[in-house]
Coordinates of C-alpha atoms and ligand atoms in Angstrom, one line a residue:
X234 CA 111.5 76.8 100.4
X235 CA 114.0 75.6 103.0
X236 CA 113.0 74.7 106.6
X237 CA 114.7 76.8 109.3
X238 CA 116.9 74.0 110.5
X239 CA 118.0 73.1 106.9
X240 CA 118.8 76.8 106.3
X241 CA 120.8 76.9 109.5
X242 CA 122.7 73.9 108.4
X243 CA 123.4 75.4 104.9
X244 CA 124.6 78.6 106.6
X245 CA 126.9 77.0 109.2
X246 CA 128.4 74.8 106.4
X247 CA 129.3 77.9 104.5
X248 CA 131.1 79.6 107.4
X249 CA 134.9 79.2 107.5
X250 CA 136.1 80.1 110.9
X251 CA 138.8 82.8 111.1
X252 CA 142.4 81.6 110.6
X253 CA 144.2 80.6 113.7
X254 CA 147.5 82.1 112.5
X255 CA 146.5 85.0 110.2
X256 CA 143.4 86.3 111.9
X257 CA 144.7 86.9 115.4
X258 CA 145.9 89.7 117.6
X259 CA 147.8 89.8 120.9
X260 CA 146.0 91.9 123.5
X261 CA 146.2 92.9 127.1
X262 CA 144.3 90.6 129.5
X263 CA 142.5 93.6 130.9
X264 CA 141.0 94.2 127.4
X265 CA 140.3 90.6 126.7
X266 CA 136.9 90.0 128.2
X267 CA 134.4 88.2 125.8
X268 CA 137.2 87.7 123.2
X269 CA 138.1 84.2 121.9
X270 CA 141.4 82.4 122.5
X271 CA 143.2 81.6 119.3
X272 CA 146.2 79.7 120.7
X273 CA 145.9 77.1 123.5
X274 CA 147.3 78.3 126.8
X275 CA 149.6 76.3 129.0
X276 CA 151.3 77.5 132.3
X277 CA 154.6 76.8 133.8
X278 CA 153.0 77.0 137.3
X279 CA 151.4 74.2 139.2
X280 CA 148.1 75.0 141.0
X281 CA 148.4 75.1 144.0
X282 CA 152.0 76.2 143.6
X283 CA 152.9 74.4 146.8
X284 CA 151.3 72.2 149.5
X285 CA 149.3 74.6 151.6
X286 CA 146.7 74.7 154.4
X287 CA 143.0 74.9 153.7
X288 CA 142.3 76.0 157.3
X289 CA 143.5 78.1 160.2
X290 CA 144.9 75.5 162.6
X291 CA 147.9 73.3 163.2
X292 CA 150.2 71.5 160.8
X293 CA 150.9 68.1 162.3
X294 CA 152.2 64.6 161.5
X295 CA 149.2 62.4 161.1
X296 CA 151.1 59.5 162.8
X297 CA 151.3 61.6 166.0
X298 CA 147.6 62.5 166.3
X299 CA 145.7 59.6 164.8
X300 CA 144.4 58.4 168.1
X301 CA 143.5 61.8 169.6
X302 CA 140.1 62.3 171.2
X303 CA 138.4 64.6 173.7
X304 CA 139.1 62.1 176.5
X305 CA 142.7 61.5 175.4
X306 CA 144.0 64.6 173.6
X307 CA 147.5 64.5 172.0
X308 CA 149.8 67.3 173.3
X309 CA 152.3 68.7 170.7
X310 CA 155.1 71.3 171.0
X311 CA 154.5 74.4 168.7
X312 CA 157.8 75.1 166.9
X313 CA 156.8 77.7 164.4
X314 CA 154.0 80.1 163.3
X315 CA 153.4 80.2 159.5
X316 CA 151.2 83.0 158.1
X317 CA 150.2 83.1 154.4
X318 CA 152.9 84.5 152.1
X319 CA 155.8 83.1 154.2
X320 CA 158.3 80.3 153.5
X321 CA 158.5 77.9 156.6
X322 CA 162.0 77.5 157.9
X323 CA 161.6 74.6 160.3
X324 CA 160.7 70.9 160.0
X325 CA 157.9 69.4 162.1
X326 CA 159.3 66.4 163.9
X327 CA 157.7 63.7 166.1
X328 CA 155.7 65.4 168.9
X329 CA 155.7 68.8 167.2
X330 CA 153.2 71.0 165.4
X331 CA 153.3 74.4 163.6
X332 CA 150.6 77.0 163.9
X333 CA 149.4 77.6 160.4
X334 CA 146.8 79.8 158.6
X335 CA 144.7 79.4 155.5
X336 CA 146.8 79.5 152.3
X337 CA 150.1 79.2 154.1
X338 CA 152.8 76.9 152.9
X339 CA 152.9 73.5 154.7
X340 CA 156.1 73.0 156.7
X341 CA 158.4 70.1 156.0
X342 CA 157.6 67.0 158.0
X343 CA 153.9 67.8 158.5
X344 CA 151.3 66.1 156.4
X345 CA 147.9 67.0 157.9
X346 CA 146.2 70.1 159.2
X347 CA 144.0 70.1 162.3
X348 CA 141.5 72.9 162.3
X349 CA 141.8 75.2 165.3
X350 CA 138.3 74.5 166.5
X351 CA 139.4 70.9 167.3
X352 CA 142.4 72.0 169.4
X353 CA 143.1 73.6 172.7
X354 CA 146.1 75.9 173.1
X355 CA 148.2 76.1 176.2
X356 CA 151.1 78.6 175.7
X357 CA 153.5 76.9 173.3
X358 CA 151.7 73.6 173.4
X359 CA 148.6 72.5 171.5
X360 CA 146.2 69.7 172.4
X361 CA 144.6 67.8 169.5
X362 CA 141.0 67.0 170.6
X363 CA 139.9 64.8 167.6
X364 CA 141.6 62.4 165.2
X365 CA 141.9 64.0 161.7
X366 CA 141.7 62.2 158.4
X367 CA 145.2 61.5 156.9
X368 CA 146.2 64.6 154.9
X369 CA 143.1 66.5 155.9
X370 CA 142.9 70.2 155.0
X371 CA 146.1 70.0 152.9
X372 CA 145.8 71.3 149.4
X373 CA 148.5 69.5 147.5
X374 CA 150.9 71.1 144.9
X375 CA 149.5 70.4 141.5
X376 CA 146.2 69.0 142.7
X377 CA 144.1 71.5 140.6
X378 CA 146.4 71.8 137.6
X379 CA 149.9 70.5 136.7
X380 CA 152.4 72.7 134.9
X381 CA 152.7 72.0 131.2
X382 CA 149.2 70.6 130.7
X383 CA 146.7 72.6 128.6
X384 CA 145.1 75.2 130.8
X385 CA 142.7 76.6 128.2
X386 CA 142.1 75.3 124.7
X387 CA 141.7 77.3 121.5
X388 CA 138.1 78.6 120.8
X389 CA 137.2 79.4 124.4
X390 CA 135.4 82.7 125.1
X391 CA 137.1 84.7 127.8
X392 CA 134.4 85.2 130.4
X393 CA 135.3 86.5 133.9
X394 CA 136.3 83.0 135.2
X395 CA 138.7 82.4 132.3
X396 CA 140.1 85.9 132.9
X397 CA 140.8 85.0 136.5
X398 CA 142.5 81.8 135.5
X399 CA 144.8 83.6 133.0
X400 CA 145.6 86.3 135.6
X401 CA 146.5 83.6 138.1
X402 CA 148.7 81.9 135.5
X403 CA 150.5 85.3 134.9
X404 CA 149.3 85.4 131.2
X405 CA 148.8 89.2 130.9
X406 CA 149.1 89.2 127.1
X407 CA 146.8 86.8 125.3
X408 CA 146.4 85.7 121.6
X409 CA 142.8 86.1 120.5
X410 CA 141.0 86.0 117.2
X411 CA 140.3 89.4 115.6
X412 CA 136.7 90.5 115.6
X413 CA 134.7 89.4 112.5
X414 CA 134.1 92.4 110.2
X415 CA 130.5 92.8 109.3
X416 CA 129.5 95.3 106.6
X417 CA 126.0 96.6 106.9
X418 CA 123.9 98.6 104.5
X419 CA 120.2 99.3 104.0
X420 CA 118.4 99.5 100.7
X421 CA 115.3 101.4 99.9
X422 CA 114.3 104.7 98.3
X423 CA 112.1 105.5 101.2
X424 CA 114.9 105.4 103.8
X425 CA 116.6 108.4 105.5
X426 CA 119.0 108.7 108.4
X427 CA 117.5 109.5 111.8
X428 CA 118.9 113.1 111.7
X429 CA 117.0 114.2 108.5
X430 CA 113.5 115.7 108.5
X431 CA 111.0 113.2 107.1
X432 CA 109.4 114.0 103.8
X433 CA 106.0 112.4 103.0
X434 CA 106.5 108.7 102.4
X435 CA 109.9 108.5 104.0
X436 CA 110.9 106.4 107.0
X437 CA 114.0 106.2 109.1
X438 CA 116.5 103.5 108.5
X439 CA 116.3 101.9 111.9
X440 CA 117.7 98.5 110.7
X441 CA 121.2 99.9 110.3
X442 CA 121.3 100.9 113.9
X443 CA 119.7 97.7 115.2
X444 CA 122.0 95.5 113.1
X445 CA 125.1 97.5 114.2
X446 CA 124.1 96.9 117.8
X447 CA 123.5 93.2 117.2
X448 CA 126.8 92.7 115.5
X449 CA 128.7 94.4 118.4
X450 CA 126.8 92.2 120.9
X451 CA 127.8 89.1 118.9
X452 CA 131.5 90.1 119.1
X453 CA 131.7 91.5 115.6
X454 CA 133.0 94.9 114.3
X455 CA 130.3 96.7 112.2
X456 CA 131.3 98.6 109.1
X457 CA 128.4 100.9 108.3
X458 CA 127.9 101.6 104.6
X459 CA 124.8 103.7 104.9
X460 CA 121.6 103.8 102.8
X461 CA 121.7 102.7 99.2
X462 CA 118.8 103.6 96.9
X463 CA 116.8 101.0 95.0
X464 CA 119.0 101.6 92.0
X465 CA 120.9 98.7 90.4
X466 CA 124.1 100.6 89.7
X467 CA 124.3 102.0 93.2
X468 CA 123.5 98.6 94.7
X469 CA 126.2 96.9 92.6
X470 CA 128.8 99.4 93.7
X471 CA 127.9 99.0 97.4
X472 CA 127.9 95.2 97.2
X473 CA 131.2 95.1 95.3
X474 CA 132.8 97.3 98.0
X475 CA 131.2 95.3 100.9
X476 CA 132.4 91.9 99.7
X477 CA 136.0 93.0 99.5
X478 CA 136.0 94.6 103.0
X479 CA 134.1 92.2 105.3
X480 CA 133.8 88.6 106.5
X481 CA 130.0 88.9 106.5
X482 CA 127.8 91.4 104.6
X483 CA 124.3 92.3 105.8
X484 CA 121.9 94.2 103.7
X485 CA 118.3 94.8 104.7
X486 CA 115.5 95.3 102.2
X487 CA 115.2 94.6 98.5
X488 CA 115.1 90.8 98.7
X489 CA 111.4 90.3 98.3
X490 CA 109.5 89.9 95.1
X491 CA 108.6 93.6 94.5
X492 CA 109.6 95.5 91.4
X493 CA 112.3 97.4 93.3
X494 CA 113.8 94.3 95.0
X495 CA 117.0 94.1 93.0
X496 CA 119.4 92.4 95.5
X497 CA 119.2 88.8 94.2
X498 CA 119.7 89.8 90.5
X499 CA 122.7 92.0 91.3
X500 CA 124.3 89.2 93.4
X501 CA 123.9 86.9 90.4
X502 CA 125.3 89.5 88.0
X503 CA 128.4 89.7 90.3
X504 CA 128.8 85.9 89.9
X505 CA 127.4 85.0 93.4
X506 CA 126.1 81.6 94.2
X507 CA 122.7 82.0 95.9
X508 CA 122.3 79.2 98.4
X509 CA 119.1 80.4 100.0
X510 CA 116.3 82.5 98.6
X511 CA 113.6 82.0 101.2
X512 CA 113.0 80.2 104.4
X513 CA 109.9 78.8 106.0
X514 CA 110.1 81.2 108.9
X515 CA 107.7 83.9 110.1
X516 CA 108.6 86.7 110.3
X517 CA 111.6 86.7 107.9
X518 CA 110.6 84.5 104.9
X519 CA 112.4 86.5 102.2
X520 CA 116.0 85.8 103.2
X521 CA 118.9 85.6 100.7
X522 CA 122.2 83.9 101.5
X523 CA 125.0 84.0 98.9
X524 CA 128.7 83.5 98.5
X525 CA 131.1 84.7 95.8
X526 CA 133.6 82.7 93.7
X527 CA 136.6 84.4 95.3
X528 CA 139.1 83.3 97.9
X529 CA 137.9 84.2 101.3
X530 CA 134.4 85.1 100.0
X531 CA 132.3 86.7 102.7
X532 CA 128.8 85.3 103.4
X533 CA 126.2 87.7 102.1
X534 CA 122.9 87.8 104.0
X535 CA 120.1 89.8 102.3
X536 CA 117.8 90.2 105.2
X537 CA 114.2 91.3 104.8
X538 CA 113.6 95.0 105.2
X539 CA 110.7 94.7 107.8
X540 CA 112.4 95.7 111.0
X541 CA 111.1 92.8 113.0
X542 CA 112.0 90.3 110.2
X543 CA 115.5 91.7 110.0
X544 CA 116.0 91.2 113.8
X545 CA 114.5 87.8 113.9
X546 CA 116.5 86.5 110.9
X547 CA 119.6 88.0 112.5
X548 CA 119.1 86.2 115.8
X549 CA 118.1 82.9 114.1
X550 CA 120.7 82.8 111.3
X551 CA 123.3 85.6 111.4
X552 CA 124.3 85.3 115.1
X553 CA 125.2 81.6 114.8
X554 CA 127.3 82.4 111.7
X555 CA 129.2 85.2 113.5
X556 CA 129.8 82.9 116.4
X557 CA 131.2 80.1 114.2
X558 CA 133.3 82.6 112.2
X559 CA 134.7 84.2 115.3
X560 CA 136.6 81.1 116.2
X561 CA 134.3 79.9 119.0
X562 CA 134.9 76.1 119.3
X563 CA 131.2 75.2 119.4
X564 CA 127.8 76.0 120.7
X565 CA 127.0 78.3 117.7
X566 CA 123.3 77.2 117.4
X567 CA 120.7 79.1 119.3
X568 CA 119.7 77.5 122.5
X569 CA 116.0 77.1 123.2
X570 CA 114.6 77.0 126.7
X571 CA 111.4 75.1 127.5
X572 CA 109.2 77.4 129.6
X573 CA 105.5 77.9 130.3
X574 CA 103.6 80.3 128.1
X575 CA 101.5 82.8 130.0
X576 CA 99.4 83.6 126.9
X577 CA 97.8 81.7 124.0
X578 CA 100.2 81.7 121.0
X579 CA 99.1 81.2 117.4
X580 CA 100.7 80.6 114.0
X581 CA 99.5 79.6 110.6
X582 CA 101.2 76.2 111.2
X583 CA 103.0 76.4 107.8
X584 CA 106.1 78.2 108.8
X585 CA 108.3 78.1 111.9
X586 CA 106.9 81.1 113.7
X587 CA 108.6 83.4 116.2
X588 CA 106.5 85.5 118.6
X589 CA 108.2 88.2 120.5
X590 CA 107.7 88.8 124.2
X591 CA 109.4 88.6 127.6
X592 CA 110.6 86.0 129.9
X593 CA 109.6 86.7 133.5
X594 CA 110.7 84.8 136.5
X595 CA 107.6 83.7 138.5
X596 CA 108.5 82.0 141.7
X597 CA 111.9 80.9 140.2
X598 CA 110.3 79.5 137.0
X599 CA 110.5 81.3 133.7
X600 CA 107.2 82.2 132.0
X601 CA 106.8 83.7 128.5
X602 CA 104.6 86.7 128.1
X603 CA 103.7 87.7 124.6
X604 CA 104.4 91.4 123.8
X605 CA 101.3 93.6 123.9
X606 CA 100.1 95.7 120.9
X607 CA 99.8 94.8 117.3
X608 CA 101.6 91.8 115.8
X609 CA 103.1 92.8 112.5
X610 CA 106.6 92.5 111.1
X611 CA 106.2 96.2 110.3
X612 CA 105.6 97.0 113.9
X613 CA 108.9 97.7 115.5
X614 CA 107.4 99.6 118.5
X615 CA 106.2 96.6 120.5
X616 CA 109.6 94.9 120.1
X617 CA 111.0 97.4 122.7
X618 CA 111.4 95.9 126.2
X619 CA 111.1 92.3 125.0
X620 CA 113.8 89.8 125.6
X621 CA 112.7 86.6 124.0
X622 CA 111.2 84.9 121.0
X623 CA 108.7 82.0 121.5
X624 CA 109.0 79.4 118.7
X625 CA 106.1 77.5 117.2
X626 CA 107.4 74.7 115.0
X627 CA 105.8 73.9 111.6
X628 CA 102.5 72.0 112.2
X629 CA 101.9 73.5 115.6
X630 CA 99.4 76.3 115.2
X631 CA 98.3 76.8 118.8
X632 CA 99.9 76.9 122.2
X633 CA 97.4 77.1 125.0
X634 CA 97.9 79.4 128.1
X635 CA 100.1 77.6 130.7
X636 CA 101.4 75.0 128.1
X637 CA 105.1 74.5 127.4
X638 CA 106.8 76.5 124.7
X639 CA 110.3 76.7 123.4
X640 CA 111.9 80.1 123.7
X641 CA 115.0 81.8 122.5
X642 CA 116.4 84.3 124.9
X643 CA 117.6 87.3 122.8
X644 CA 118.8 89.9 125.2
Ligands
LIG778 P1 111.5 95.5 101.6 O1 112.1 94.2 102.2 O2 112.6 96.4 100.9 O3 110.4 95.2 100.7 O4 111.0 96.4 102.8 C1 109.9 95.9 103.6 C2 109.4 96.9 104.6 O5 110.5 97.2 105.5 C3 109.1 98.2 103.9 O6 107.9 98.7 104.6 C4 110.3 99.1 104.2 O7 109.9 100.4 104.2 C5 110.8 98.6 105.5 N1 112.2 98.8 105.6 C6 113.1 98.4 104.7 N2 114.3 98.7 105.0 C7 114.2 99.3 106.3 C8 115.2 99.8 107.1 N3 116.5 99.8 106.8 N4 114.8 100.3 108.3 C9 113.4 100.3 108.6 N5 112.5 99.8 107.8 C10 112.9 99.3 106.6
LIG779 MG1 112.5 98.0 99.7

């Protein structure tokens, strides 16, 4: 049985990121949030576009005012007023200043701005009451970014700051990777869709709904293939269809060792190479990962059917795979936070164990609270309103209240 980190390594090794030429689309910047850049962006603009003032004040020649003080102010003639958005027409010469406002273009001749709080105005003269630093309060053309350099590299996610940068650079159409397509189906004779009356022994296929939401959250496009009975022919047809229509296939159920758990044998009959059959993780031990001997084979994840196991294995293994596939340049692996545990946490010490609960901010410090109710991978109900998984590594069977624990933030 593979350890969790070995399984993660195997999975990330199998993932081929989307192609930077074939798997792209050009979209409007307004629709581009959370998408991933597929072509590096450069701009023809310098930032700032021109030398400009960082303050409301007076644009002066440093040479004229360098000895100014309260006792011996320097008097200058005001030759122009330069508001933001205006191209200055005159040149500041010896003994002169221009009234200037934040963001306005520096006039020719001036090299320093004196903030208005350090001046005294008398009609068309200004007195400088303190010596500035040379070039003080001037934002120089190209100081933040020079035209032609790389503005954003490939593989960056477009969060609001990147959207702002692209808008400022007038990039209103942007080349991004298409969303990874993720086929999802559930297997089990007991499963029905949520709109059907339940017959004795039946349960609702909640996994399909949960996995579709998780795929969307991870930036993928879910392709829902419904419920497939525990019947080898039906399963073979569903898998054969899924693997030709998706980058990743997720099934849930049917990967354990029961008499009706057919997934692994069908994968093998379709020529799949099974890379993982089970992982030392709780919940989620029966996890199948396979690929097919075709060009652009998708990665097949046979997730366990237990609702909590399906979610935990998605967060721990599928989410990093979707991130790598989607073209993100790095940071695919889950990031664990070290926090204090409010409660005692226990595991059998044999498997890497994930306990669901909530992170609460207590006086600015995160604390993990275990979910209430019964702990069973069959209990989906107490997963509601949780947002984190505490992780107990192999060999660690107890975490005492107030002790440190590693936690994965999941929503
Ligand atoms: P299996 O992995 O097929 O042995 O299923 C393990 C448990 O999870 C059984 O109790 C199933 O009824 C339940 N289960 C399987 N698939 C789903 C599903 N799609 N939604 C909710 N529960 C499921
Ligand atoms: Mg089953």
